[in-house]
Every structure is written in C-alpha cells, then in structure tokens.
Coordinates of C-alpha atoms in Angstrom, one line a residue:
X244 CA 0.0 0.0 0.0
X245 CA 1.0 3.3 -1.0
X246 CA 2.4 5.6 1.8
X247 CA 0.0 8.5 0.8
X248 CA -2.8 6.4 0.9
X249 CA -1.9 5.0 4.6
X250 CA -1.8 8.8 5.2
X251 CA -5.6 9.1 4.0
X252 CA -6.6 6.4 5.5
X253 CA -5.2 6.8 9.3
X254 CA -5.9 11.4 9.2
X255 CA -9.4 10.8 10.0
X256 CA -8.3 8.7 13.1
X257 CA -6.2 11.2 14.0
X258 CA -8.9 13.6 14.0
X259 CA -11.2 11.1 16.0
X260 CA -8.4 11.3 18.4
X261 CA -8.3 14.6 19.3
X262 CA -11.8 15.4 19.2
X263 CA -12.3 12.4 21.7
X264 CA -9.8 13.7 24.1
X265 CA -11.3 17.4 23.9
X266 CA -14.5 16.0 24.7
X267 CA -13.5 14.1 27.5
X268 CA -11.1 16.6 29.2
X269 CA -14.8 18.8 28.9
X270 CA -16.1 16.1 30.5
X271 CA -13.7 16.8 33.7
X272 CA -13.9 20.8 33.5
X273 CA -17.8 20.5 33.6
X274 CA -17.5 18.2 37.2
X275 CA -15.3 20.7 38.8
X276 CA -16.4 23.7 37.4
X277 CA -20.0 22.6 39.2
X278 CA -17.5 21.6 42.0
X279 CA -18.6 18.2 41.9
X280 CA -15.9 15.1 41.7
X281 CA -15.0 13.8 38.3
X282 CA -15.1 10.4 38.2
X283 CA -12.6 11.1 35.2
X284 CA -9.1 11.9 36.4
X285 CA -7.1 12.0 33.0
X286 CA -7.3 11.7 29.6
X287 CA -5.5 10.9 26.8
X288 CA -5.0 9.6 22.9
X289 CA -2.8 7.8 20.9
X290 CA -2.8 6.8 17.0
X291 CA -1.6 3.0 15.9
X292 CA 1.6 3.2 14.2
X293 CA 1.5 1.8 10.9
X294 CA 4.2 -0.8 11.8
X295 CA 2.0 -1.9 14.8
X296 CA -1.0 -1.9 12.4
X297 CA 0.7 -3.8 9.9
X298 CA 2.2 -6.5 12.8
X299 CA -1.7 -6.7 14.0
X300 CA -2.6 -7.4 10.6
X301 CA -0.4 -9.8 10.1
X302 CA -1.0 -11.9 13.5
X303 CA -4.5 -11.9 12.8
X304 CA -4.3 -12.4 9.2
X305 CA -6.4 -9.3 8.2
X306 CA -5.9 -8.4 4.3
X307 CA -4.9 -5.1 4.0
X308 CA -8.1 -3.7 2.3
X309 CA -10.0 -5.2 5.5
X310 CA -7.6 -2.8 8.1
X311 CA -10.5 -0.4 9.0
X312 CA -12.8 -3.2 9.2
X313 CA -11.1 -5.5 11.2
X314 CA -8.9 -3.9 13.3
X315 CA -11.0 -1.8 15.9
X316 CA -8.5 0.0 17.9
X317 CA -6.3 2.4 15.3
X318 CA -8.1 4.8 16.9
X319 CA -7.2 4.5 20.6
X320 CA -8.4 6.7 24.0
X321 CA -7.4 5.7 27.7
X322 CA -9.3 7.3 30.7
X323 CA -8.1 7.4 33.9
X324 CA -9.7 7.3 37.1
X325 CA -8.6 7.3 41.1
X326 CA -11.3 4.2 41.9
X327 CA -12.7 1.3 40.7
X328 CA -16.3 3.1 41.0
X329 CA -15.2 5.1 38.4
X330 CA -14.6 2.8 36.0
X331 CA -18.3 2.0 35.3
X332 CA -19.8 5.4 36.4
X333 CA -17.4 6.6 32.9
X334 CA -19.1 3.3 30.9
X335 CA -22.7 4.3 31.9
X336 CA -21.5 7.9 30.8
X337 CA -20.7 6.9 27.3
X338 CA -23.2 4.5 26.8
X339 CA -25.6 7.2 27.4
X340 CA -23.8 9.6 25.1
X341 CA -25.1 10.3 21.7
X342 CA -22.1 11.4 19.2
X343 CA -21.1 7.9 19.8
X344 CA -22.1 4.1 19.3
X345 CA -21.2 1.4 21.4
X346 CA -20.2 -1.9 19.4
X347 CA -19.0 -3.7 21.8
X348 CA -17.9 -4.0 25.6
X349 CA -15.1 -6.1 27.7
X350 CA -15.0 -5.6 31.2
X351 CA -11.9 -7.2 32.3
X352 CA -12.0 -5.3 35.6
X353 CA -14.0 -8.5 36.7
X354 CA -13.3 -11.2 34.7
X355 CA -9.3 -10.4 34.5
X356 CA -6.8 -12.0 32.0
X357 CA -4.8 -14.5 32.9
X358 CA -1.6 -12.2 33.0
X359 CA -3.1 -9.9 35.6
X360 CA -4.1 -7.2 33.4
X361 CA -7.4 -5.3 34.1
X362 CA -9.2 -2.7 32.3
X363 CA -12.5 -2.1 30.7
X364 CA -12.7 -1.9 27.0
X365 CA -15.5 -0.1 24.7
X366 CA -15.3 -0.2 20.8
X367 CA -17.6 2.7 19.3
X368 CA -18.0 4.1 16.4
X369 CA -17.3 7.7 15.8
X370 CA -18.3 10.3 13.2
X371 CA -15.7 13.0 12.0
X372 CA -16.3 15.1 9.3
X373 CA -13.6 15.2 6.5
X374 CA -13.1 17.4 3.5
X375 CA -14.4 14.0 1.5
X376 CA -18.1 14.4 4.3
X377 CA -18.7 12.2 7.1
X378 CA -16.9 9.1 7.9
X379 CA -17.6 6.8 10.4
X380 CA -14.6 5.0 12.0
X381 CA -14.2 2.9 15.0
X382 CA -11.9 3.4 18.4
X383 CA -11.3 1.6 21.3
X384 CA -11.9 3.7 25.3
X385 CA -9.8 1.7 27.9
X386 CA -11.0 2.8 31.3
X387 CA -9.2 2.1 34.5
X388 CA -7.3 2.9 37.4
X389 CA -4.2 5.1 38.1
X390 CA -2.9 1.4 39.5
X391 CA -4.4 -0.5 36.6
X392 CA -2.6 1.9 34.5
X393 CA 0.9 1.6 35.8
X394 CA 0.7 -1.9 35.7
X395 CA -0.7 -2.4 32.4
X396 CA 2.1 0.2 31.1
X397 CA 4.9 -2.2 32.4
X398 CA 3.5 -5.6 31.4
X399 CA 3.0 -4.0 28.0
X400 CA 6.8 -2.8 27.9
X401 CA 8.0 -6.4 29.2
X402 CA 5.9 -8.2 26.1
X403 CA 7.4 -6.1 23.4
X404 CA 10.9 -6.5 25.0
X405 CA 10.0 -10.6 24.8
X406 CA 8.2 -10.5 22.0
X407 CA 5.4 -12.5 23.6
X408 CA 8.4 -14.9 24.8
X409 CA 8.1 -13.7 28.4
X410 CA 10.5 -15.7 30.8
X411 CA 8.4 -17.4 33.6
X412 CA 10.2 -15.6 36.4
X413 CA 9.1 -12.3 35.3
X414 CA 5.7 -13.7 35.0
X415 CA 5.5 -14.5 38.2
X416 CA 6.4 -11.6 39.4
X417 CA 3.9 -9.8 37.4
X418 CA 1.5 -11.7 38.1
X419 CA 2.3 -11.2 42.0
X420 CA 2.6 -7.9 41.1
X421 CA -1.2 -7.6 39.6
X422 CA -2.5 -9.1 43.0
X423 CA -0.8 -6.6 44.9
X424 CA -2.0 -3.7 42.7
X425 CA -5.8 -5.1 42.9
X426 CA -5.1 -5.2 46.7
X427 CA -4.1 -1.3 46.7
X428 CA -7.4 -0.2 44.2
X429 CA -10.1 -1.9 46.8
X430 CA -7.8 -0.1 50.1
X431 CA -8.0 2.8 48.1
X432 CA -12.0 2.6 47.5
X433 CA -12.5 1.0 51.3
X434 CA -11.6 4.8 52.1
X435 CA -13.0 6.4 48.4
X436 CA -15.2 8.7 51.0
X437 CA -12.3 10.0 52.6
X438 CA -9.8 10.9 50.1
X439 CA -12.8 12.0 47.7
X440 CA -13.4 14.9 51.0
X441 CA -9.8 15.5 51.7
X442 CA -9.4 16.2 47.8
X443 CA -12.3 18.7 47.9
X444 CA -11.2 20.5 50.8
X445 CA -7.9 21.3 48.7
X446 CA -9.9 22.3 45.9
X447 CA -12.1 24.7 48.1
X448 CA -9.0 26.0 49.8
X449 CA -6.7 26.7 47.1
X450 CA -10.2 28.2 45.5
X451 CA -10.5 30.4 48.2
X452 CA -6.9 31.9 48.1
X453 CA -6.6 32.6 44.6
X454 CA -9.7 35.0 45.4
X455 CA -8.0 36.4 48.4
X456 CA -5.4 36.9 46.6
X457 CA -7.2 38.6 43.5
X458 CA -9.1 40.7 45.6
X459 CA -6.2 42.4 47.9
X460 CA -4.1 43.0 44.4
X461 CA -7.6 44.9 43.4
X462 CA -7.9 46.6 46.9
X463 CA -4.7 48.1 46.0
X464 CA -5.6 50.2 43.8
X465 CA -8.8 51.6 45.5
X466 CA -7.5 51.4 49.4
X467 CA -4.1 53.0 51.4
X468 CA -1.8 50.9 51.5
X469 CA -1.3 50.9 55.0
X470 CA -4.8 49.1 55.0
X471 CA -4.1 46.3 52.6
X472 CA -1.2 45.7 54.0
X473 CA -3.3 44.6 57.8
X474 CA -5.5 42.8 55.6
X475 CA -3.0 40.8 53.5
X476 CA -1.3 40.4 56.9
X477 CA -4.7 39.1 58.8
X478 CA -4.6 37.0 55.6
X479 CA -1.3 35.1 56.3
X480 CA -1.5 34.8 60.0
X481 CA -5.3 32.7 59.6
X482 CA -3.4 30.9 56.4
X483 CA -0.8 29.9 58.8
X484 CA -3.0 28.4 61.4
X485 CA -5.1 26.5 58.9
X486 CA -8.1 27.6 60.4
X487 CA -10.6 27.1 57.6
X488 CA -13.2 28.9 59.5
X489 CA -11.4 32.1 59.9
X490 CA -10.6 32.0 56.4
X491 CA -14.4 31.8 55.2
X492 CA -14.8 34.4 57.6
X493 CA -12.4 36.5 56.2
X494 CA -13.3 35.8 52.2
X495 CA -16.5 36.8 53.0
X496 CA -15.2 40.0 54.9
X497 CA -12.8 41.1 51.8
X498 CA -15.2 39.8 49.5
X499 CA -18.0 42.5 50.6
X500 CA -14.8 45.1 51.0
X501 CA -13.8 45.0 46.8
X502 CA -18.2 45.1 46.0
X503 CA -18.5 48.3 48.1
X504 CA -15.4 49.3 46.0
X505 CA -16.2 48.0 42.8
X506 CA -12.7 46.1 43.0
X507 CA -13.7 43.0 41.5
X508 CA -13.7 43.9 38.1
X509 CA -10.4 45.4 38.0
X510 CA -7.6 43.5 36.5

C-alpha cells in the first residue's frame, strides 16, 4: 500500500483522536467547574503506528483492504480514574452519550486476564467530518485505574521486549505484582469517601486563596496601603493556622470590601 494512501486512511483517526480527548477533558472541567468530583481523572490519545498496524494485521491475518474493518483500535483513547467506581460510572457515561455508538464491551476489571491485566474496553463508532463528508470510524476507550494503569504500562513494555516470549520468572512476578496492585485499588476505595473529602477541601482552599489573593491585588488600587497591607497580613496569619473557618470568615469580609469598591472587576 501506497504511503500517501496510509496517510488518507489513518488522518481521519487522528482527528477522531483529538476530538475524543477534547470531549473528555470537557467532560472533567464540567465536574469541577460545578464543584462536583469527576469520576474522570485524566485523559489521553494515541494513533496506531502503521508498523503496529501492519504486525496486528499480520498476527491476525487481516488483508490489508480489511484494516479499517477489522482492526478496531487504530483509533485509541485511555481514561483514567482514582477508583474502581469510576470505571463503570465513565461506561454508563458513554453509553448514554449520543455522538457515539457502542459496538461492543469487555470488562476485564471483573473477569481479569490470565496475565493480571485489568481494564475495561468499549469499541464505538465515531463520526468526523472530513473534506471528503462524514466518515464513520471505529476506536477503542480503555477505562481504569491510576494502579491499573501503571501496571498495564509495564507488562505492555516487558511483552514487546520478549516479543510475547516472556520468561516465567518475570511472569510471576507480574502476576504477583497484579494481585498486589488489585489489593491497593479496593484499600484505596474502602476509604474512596475519605480521600474523595480530603481532595475537595484542597480544591475549596486553594479556590478560596486565589480570590484572596485577587481581591487584595484589586484593593490596592482603591485602598491605602497601610490598610491592605493589615489585611494581607490578617490573611497570612489565619493561612498559617489552617483555620478554615477564619478563612471563610475572612473571604467573606474582603469579599463585601472590593463590591463596596467595585474592586472585583479590575484587572
């Protein structure tokens, strides 16, 4: 096959791609910008290599005319999230999405491989629109776990080193290895409540300071300075003590001070 046509046939997957990981990075802006936890932590794309497309091919004895057909995941999409939870809260969000079609699921999050690897898999198909009109083209989401993720990135590393001729030691120790890291994701969702709170807390501080902070660079301009300066100084002393209640107290207070100044609009 003809390099330029490879390059006509894989640009709308790149496209795909992208628009995928836009959408699903809005997904995470929309939680937090409502200041509600996104069971989405990260996202991000990659596009098959036209070796690894042509090895796939190959192993699986797909004719080169059937590429697009046959192999599903030339598009690819990985979500990450902190629990388990997530994992399915993020299927039953894109199943219910409509610029997308499911065509099929694997949920190897419960029934894992043999090798230890878990993850949850969703062909769809996808519409992008092309200078040639709309083609449809599948892609393959893999959902799981920050821990799911770190393990899956090594095993994959160790099998293209072996070339699927992975010594039994180092299985072992994967596979050890996959127990321990299943271990560490149902710890980590014993105490989901917990962390899920402490991670919202840091949120609604940090929040809180950057505004603090806005406002007394406003205040400047409309105040002495001899009165900023106790304020930004009340400001560091209740920041120091980490009490949070002081801290409300004293948004609110310097809040009300830049609206009776009309200080919040400056820049």
């Amino acid at each position: 096959m003809e390099i330029q046509l490879w390059r006509k046939i894989l640009d709308p997957y790149a496209l795909a791609v992208d628009e995928l990981v836009v959408k699903f990075n809005h997904c995470i802006s929309e939680y937090r910008m409502m200041g509600e936890y996104s069971p989405i932590e990260q996202v991000n794309g990659r596009l098959k290599t036209i070796s690894s497309i042509l090895e796939k091919a190959q192993k699986k004895q797909v004719p080169l005319e059937e590429v697009e057909e046959k192999i599903e995941d030339i598009a690819g999409i990985r979500i990450i999230c902190q629990f388990v939870e997530d994992i399915y809260t993020v299927v039953n969000i894109i199943r219910n999405r409509t610029d997308m079609r499911i065509k099929s699921e694997k949920d190897y999050v419960t029934n894992v491989k043999e090798s230890g690897y878990r993850s949850y898999h969703i062909i769809i198909y996808y519409n992008v629109e092309t200078s040639k009109g709309t083609k449809e083209i599948q892609a393959e989401i893999q959902i799981r776990t920050l821990a799911m993720n770190f393990w899956a990135t090594i095993e994959h590393s160790l099998q293209y080193k072996y070339k699927k001729n992975m010594p039994d030691h180092i299985k072992e120790r994967l596979s050890s290895a996959a127990e321990a890291i299943k271990t560490l994701d149902q710890e980590m969702g014993n105490i989901r409540t917990e962390i899920v709170d402490a991670q919202n807390d840091f949120k609604i501080k940090a929040n809180m300071v950057a505004d603090i902070f806005n406002n007394i660079q406003n205040l400047y301009r409309v105040l002495n300075r001899t009165e900023v300066l106790k304020i930004q100084e009340e400001f560091l002393d209740i920041y120091q003590s980490g009490d949070m209640i002081k801290l409300r107290e004293l948004s609110k207070k310097i809040d009300h001070l830049s609206e009776h100044y009309n200080a919040q609009s400056l820049i």
